[in-house]
Tab-separated table of C-alpha atoms in Angstrom:
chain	number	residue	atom	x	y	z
A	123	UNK	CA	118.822	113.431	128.571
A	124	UNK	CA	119.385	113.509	124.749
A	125	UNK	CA	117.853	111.129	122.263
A	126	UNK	CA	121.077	109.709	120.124
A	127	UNK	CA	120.034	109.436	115.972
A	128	UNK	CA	122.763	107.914	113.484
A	129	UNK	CA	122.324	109.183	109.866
A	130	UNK	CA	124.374	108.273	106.836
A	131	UNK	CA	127.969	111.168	106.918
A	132	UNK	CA	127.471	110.971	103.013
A	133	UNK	CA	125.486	109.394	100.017
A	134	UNK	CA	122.316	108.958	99.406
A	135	UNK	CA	120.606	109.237	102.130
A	136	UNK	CA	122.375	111.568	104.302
A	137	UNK	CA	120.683	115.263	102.668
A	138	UNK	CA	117.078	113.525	102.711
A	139	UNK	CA	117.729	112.550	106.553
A	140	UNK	CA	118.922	116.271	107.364
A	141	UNK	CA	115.539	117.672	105.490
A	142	UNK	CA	113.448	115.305	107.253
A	143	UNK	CA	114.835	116.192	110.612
A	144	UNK	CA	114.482	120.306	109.492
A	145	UNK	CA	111.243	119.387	108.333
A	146	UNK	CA	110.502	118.221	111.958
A	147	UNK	CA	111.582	121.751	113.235
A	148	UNK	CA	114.873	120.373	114.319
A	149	UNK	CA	118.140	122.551	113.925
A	150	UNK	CA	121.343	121.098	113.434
A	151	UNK	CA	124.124	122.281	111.815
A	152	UNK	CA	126.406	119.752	110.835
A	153	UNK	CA	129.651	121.766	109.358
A	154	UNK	CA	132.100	119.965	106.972
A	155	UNK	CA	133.702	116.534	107.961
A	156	UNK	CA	132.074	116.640	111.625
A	157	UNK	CA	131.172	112.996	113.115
A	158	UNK	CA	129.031	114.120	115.886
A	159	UNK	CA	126.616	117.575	116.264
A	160	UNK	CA	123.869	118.132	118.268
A	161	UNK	CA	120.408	120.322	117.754
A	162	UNK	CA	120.143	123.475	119.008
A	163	UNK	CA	116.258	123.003	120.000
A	164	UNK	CA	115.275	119.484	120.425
A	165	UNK	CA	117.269	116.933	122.767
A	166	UNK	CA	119.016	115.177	119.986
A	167	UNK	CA	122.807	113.984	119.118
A	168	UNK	CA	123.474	113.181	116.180
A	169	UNK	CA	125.970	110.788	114.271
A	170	UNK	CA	127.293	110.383	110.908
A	171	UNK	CA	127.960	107.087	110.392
A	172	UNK	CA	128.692	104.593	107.445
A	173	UNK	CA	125.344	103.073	106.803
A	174	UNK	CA	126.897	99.934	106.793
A	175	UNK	CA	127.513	100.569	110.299
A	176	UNK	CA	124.189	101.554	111.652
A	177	UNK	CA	122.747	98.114	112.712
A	178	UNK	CA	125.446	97.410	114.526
A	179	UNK	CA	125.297	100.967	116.528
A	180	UNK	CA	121.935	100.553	117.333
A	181	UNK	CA	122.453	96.923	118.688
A	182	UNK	CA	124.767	98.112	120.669
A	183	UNK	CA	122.938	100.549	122.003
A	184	UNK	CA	125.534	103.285	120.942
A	185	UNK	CA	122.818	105.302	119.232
A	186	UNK	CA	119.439	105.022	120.112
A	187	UNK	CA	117.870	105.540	117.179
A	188	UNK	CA	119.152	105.310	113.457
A	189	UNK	CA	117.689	106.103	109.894
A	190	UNK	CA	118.952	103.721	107.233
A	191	UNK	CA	118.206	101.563	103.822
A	192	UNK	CA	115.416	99.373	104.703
A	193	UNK	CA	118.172	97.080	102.591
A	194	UNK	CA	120.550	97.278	104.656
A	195	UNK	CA	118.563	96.433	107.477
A	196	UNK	CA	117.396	93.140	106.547
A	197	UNK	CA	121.223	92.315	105.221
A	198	UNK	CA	122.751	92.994	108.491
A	199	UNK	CA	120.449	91.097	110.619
A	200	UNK	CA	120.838	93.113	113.905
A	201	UNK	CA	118.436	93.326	116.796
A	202	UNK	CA	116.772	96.220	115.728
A	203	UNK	CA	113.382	97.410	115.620
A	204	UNK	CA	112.238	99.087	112.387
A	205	UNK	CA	110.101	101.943	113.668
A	206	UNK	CA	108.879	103.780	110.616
A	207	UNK	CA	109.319	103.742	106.763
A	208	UNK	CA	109.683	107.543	105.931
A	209	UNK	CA	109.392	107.007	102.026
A	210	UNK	CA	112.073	108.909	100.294
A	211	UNK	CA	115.178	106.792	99.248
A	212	UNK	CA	113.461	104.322	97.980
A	213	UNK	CA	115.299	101.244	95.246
A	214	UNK	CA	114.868	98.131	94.799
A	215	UNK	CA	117.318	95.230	94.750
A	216	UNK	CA	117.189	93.058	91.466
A	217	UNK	CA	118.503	90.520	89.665
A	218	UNK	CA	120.330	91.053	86.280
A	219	UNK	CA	121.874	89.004	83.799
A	220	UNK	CA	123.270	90.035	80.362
A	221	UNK	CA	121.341	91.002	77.918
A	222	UNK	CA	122.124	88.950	75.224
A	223	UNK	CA	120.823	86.171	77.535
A	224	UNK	CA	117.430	84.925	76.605
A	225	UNK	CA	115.757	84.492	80.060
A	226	UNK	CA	112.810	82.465	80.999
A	227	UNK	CA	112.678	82.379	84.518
A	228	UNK	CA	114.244	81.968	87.809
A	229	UNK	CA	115.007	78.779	86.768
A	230	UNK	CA	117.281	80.071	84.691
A	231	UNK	CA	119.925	81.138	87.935
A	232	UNK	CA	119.772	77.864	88.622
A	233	UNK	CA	123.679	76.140	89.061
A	234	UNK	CA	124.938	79.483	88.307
A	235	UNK	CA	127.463	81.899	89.970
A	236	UNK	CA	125.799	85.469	91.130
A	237	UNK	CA	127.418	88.750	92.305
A	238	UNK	CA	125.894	90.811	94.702
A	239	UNK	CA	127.002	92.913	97.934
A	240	UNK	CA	123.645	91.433	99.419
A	241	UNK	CA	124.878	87.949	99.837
A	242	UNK	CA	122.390	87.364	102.947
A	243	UNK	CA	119.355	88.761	101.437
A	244	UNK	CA	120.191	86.944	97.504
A	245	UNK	CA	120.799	83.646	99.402
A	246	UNK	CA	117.279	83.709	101.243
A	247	UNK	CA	115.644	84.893	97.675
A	248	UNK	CA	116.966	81.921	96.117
A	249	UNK	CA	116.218	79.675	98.958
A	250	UNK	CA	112.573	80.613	98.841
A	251	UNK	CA	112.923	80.015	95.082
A	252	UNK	CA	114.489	76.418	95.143
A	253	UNK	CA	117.131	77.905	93.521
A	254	UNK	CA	120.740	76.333	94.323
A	255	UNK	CA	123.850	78.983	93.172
A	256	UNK	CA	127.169	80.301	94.468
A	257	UNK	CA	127.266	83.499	95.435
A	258	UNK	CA	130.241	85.921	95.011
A	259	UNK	CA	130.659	88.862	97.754
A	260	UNK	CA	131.654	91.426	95.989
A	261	UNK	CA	131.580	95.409	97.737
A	262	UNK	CA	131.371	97.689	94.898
A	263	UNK	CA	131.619	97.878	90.849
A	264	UNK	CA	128.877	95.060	90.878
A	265	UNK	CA	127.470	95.703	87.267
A	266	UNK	CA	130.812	94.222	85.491
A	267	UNK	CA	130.731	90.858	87.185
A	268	UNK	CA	129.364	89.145	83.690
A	269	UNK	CA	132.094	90.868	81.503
A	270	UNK	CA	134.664	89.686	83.018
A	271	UNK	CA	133.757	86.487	83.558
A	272	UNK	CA	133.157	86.478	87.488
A	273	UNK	CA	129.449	85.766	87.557
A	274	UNK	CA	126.378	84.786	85.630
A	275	UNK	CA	124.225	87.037	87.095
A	276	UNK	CA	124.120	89.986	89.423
A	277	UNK	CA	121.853	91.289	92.484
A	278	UNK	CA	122.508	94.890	93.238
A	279	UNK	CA	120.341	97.975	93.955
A	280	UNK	CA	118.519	99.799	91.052
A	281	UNK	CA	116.793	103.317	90.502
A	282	UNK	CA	116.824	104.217	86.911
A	283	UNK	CA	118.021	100.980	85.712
A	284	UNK	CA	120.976	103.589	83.271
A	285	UNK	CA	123.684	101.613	85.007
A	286	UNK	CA	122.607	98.223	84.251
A	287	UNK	CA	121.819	99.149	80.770
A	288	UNK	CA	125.206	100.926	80.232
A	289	UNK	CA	126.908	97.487	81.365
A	290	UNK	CA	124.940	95.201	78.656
A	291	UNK	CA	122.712	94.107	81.572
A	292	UNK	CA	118.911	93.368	81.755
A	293	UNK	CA	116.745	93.499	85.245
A	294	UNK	CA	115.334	90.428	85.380
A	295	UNK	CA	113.129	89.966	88.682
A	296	UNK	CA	112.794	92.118	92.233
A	297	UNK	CA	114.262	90.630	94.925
A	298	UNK	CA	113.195	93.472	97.435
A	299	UNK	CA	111.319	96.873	97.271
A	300	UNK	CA	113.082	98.941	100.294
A	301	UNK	CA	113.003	102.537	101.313
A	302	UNK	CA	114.667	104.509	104.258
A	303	UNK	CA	113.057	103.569	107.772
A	304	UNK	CA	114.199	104.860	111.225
A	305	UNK	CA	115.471	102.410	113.219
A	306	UNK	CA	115.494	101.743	117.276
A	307	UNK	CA	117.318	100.208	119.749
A	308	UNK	CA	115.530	96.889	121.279
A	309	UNK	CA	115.628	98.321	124.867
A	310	UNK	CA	114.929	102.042	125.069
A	311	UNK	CA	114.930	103.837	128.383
A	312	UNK	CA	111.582	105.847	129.383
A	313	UNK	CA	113.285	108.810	128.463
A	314	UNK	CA	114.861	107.712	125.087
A	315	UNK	CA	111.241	106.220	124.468
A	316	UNK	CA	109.019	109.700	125.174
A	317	UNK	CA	111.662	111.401	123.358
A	318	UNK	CA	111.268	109.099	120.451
A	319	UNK	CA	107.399	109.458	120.409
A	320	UNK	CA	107.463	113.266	120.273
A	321	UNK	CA	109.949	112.560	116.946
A	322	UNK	CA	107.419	110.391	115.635
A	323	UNK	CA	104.438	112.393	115.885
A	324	UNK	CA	106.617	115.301	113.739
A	325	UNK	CA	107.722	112.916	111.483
A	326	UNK	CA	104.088	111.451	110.928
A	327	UNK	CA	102.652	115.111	110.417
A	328	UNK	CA	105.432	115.888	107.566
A	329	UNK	CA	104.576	112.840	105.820
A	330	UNK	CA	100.855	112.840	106.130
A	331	UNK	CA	101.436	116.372	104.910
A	332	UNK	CA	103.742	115.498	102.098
A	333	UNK	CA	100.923	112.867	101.125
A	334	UNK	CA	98.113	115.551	100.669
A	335	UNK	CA	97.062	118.661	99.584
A	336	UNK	CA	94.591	121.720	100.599
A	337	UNK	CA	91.934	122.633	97.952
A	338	UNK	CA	90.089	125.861	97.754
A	339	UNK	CA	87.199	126.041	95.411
A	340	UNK	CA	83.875	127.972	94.369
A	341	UNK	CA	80.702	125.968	93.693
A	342	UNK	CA	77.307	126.791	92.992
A	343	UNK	CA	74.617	126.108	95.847
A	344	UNK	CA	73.114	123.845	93.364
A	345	UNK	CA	75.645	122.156	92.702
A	346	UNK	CA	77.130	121.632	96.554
A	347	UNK	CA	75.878	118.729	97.931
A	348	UNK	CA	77.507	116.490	94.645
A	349	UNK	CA	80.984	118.867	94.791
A	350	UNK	CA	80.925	117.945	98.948
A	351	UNK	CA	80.586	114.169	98.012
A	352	UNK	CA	83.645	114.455	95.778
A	353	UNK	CA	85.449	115.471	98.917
A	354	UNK	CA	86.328	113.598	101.464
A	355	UNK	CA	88.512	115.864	103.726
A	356	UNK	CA	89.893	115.252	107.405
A	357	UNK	CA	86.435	114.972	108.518
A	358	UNK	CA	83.600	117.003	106.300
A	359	UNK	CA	84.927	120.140	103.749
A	360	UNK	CA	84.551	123.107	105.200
A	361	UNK	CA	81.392	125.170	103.309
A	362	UNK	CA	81.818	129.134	103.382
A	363	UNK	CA	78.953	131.404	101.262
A	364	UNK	CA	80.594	134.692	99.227
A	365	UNK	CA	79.559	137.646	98.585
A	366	UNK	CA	77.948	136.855	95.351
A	367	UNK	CA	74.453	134.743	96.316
A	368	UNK	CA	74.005	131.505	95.142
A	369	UNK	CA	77.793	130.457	95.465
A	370	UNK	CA	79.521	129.092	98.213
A	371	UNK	CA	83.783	128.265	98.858
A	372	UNK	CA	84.671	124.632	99.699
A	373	UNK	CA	87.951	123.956	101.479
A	374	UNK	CA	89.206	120.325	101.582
A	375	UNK	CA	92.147	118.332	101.822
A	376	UNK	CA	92.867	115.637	99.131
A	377	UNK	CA	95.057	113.010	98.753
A	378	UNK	CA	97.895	113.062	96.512
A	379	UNK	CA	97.233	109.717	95.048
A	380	UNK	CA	93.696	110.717	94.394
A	381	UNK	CA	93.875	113.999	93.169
A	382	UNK	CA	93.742	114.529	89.643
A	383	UNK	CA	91.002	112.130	88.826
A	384	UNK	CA	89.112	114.411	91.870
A	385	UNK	CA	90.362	117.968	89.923
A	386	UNK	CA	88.489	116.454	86.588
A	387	UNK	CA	85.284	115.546	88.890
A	388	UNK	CA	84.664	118.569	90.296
A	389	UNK	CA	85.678	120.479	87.289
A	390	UNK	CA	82.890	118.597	85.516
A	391	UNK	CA	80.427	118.916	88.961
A	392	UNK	CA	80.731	122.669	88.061
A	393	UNK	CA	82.916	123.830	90.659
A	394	UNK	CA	85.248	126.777	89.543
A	395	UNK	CA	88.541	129.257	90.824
A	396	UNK	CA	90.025	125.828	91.752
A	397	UNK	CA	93.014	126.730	94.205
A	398	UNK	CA	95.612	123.837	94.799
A	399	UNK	CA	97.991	124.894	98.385
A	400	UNK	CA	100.793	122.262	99.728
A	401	UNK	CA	100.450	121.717	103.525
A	402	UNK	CA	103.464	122.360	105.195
A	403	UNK	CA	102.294	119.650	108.414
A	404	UNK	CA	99.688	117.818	108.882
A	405	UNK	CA	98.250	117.076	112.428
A	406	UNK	CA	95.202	114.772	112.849
């Protein structure tokens, strides 16, 4: 019995879905141009699929599991079950008019024809904006909609915001914040579903390891019980005493969000031969 993933065959998304999986410890070589490879150590088969096309592979039940655009989730509307965000290919999907446009508001799309190759999500933005506007379907080269006289406005997917800015364009508002997220099918067998939960709990380790770091440090004695309060490891840092007397080594985990304002406090707590490791997985 083999657990059956669809990933992106190109883009985007595809090379951070192939790390993730060889993160997890899964091998799978996917040669040039193949649609289908399995792993050589974990009970997977594994698609390359236009993301466009994942939803509806997943609804079907033709793969059993699928990692996509959070985006193009909620644009597809299939019966799927979002499973996990895994935090790298992350955009957001924004409104943009021209620049030489003096906008006010949302208002302002008001009567007004829009661009987008997210009709479904733009129409439920403007719905829950009492906005009224016709939207044009358009499936690529978004951004030139307003110079040539097609559309007011636009709604496509940004990163850097260079590709707006290179077409006279201004972002304007956030229609949606999404990320990659594996996907599952609504009606999993056992097996697909213990198969799944073993991915998981890999997948969850990486990223809790991504998320953190291990911290090696030297404190005086005198000093320890404030330098342990800075630090609020898995459960308690672990305390070690050197060689030299009256010093002890501290080993912690910190969070990534956290961790230079922590460096600073226990730099100023006293604590010294500050070692910063990355942690390859995390298991809790």
């Amino acid at each position: 019995m083999k657990l059956k993933i669809a990933i992106q065959k190109s883009g985007r998304l595809h090379d951070d879905s192939i790390k993730l999986l060889k993160e997890c410890g899964i091998d799978i070589n996917n040669g040039v141009n193949k649609l289908k490879t399995e792993a050589s150590n974990f009970p997977l088969e594994v698609f390359f699929l236009r993301d466009d096309d994942i939803p509806q592979y997943i609804e079907d039940g033709v793969a059993d599991i699928g990692i996509v655009g959070e985006n193009v989730v909620l644009e597809k509307k299939k019966q799927v079950n979002i499973v996990q965000k895994l935090g790298f290919g992350k955009c957001r999907l924004s409104m943009a008019v021209p620049k030489s446009m003096d906008y006010k508001g949302v208002q302002d799309f008001q009567n007004t024809r829009i661009a987008t190759s997210y009709p479904v999500i733009v129409e439920e933005w403007l719905q829950g904006q009492n906005i009224k506007a016709e939207i044009h379907e358009i499936s690529g080269s978004v951004e030139i909609a307003p110079g040539i006289g097609l559309a007011h406005a636009i709604c496509d997917l940004v990163s850097s915001g260079s590709t707006l800015f290179m077409n006279g364009l201004q972002e304007v508002e956030t229609v949606l914040k999404s990320e990659a997220v594996l996907v599952a099918y609504h009606h999993l067998q056992p097996e697909q579903a213990k198969l799944l939960e073993k991915l998981l709990f890999r997948i969850q380790a990486v990223k809790k390891a991504k998320n953190n770091k291990y911290i090696l440090l030297n404190a005086p004695n005198e000093k320890l019980n404030e330098i342990i309060g800075l630090l609020p490891g898995m459960k308690s840092p672990t305390v070690l005493p050197l060689a030299e007397a009256g010093w002890s080594s501290v080993h912690s985990v910190l969070n990534e969000n956290d961790f230079w304002d922590i460096i600073e406090s226990l730099k100023a707590a006293g604590a010294q031969g500050i070692l910063v490791v990355p942690i390859e997985k995390m298991v809790i």
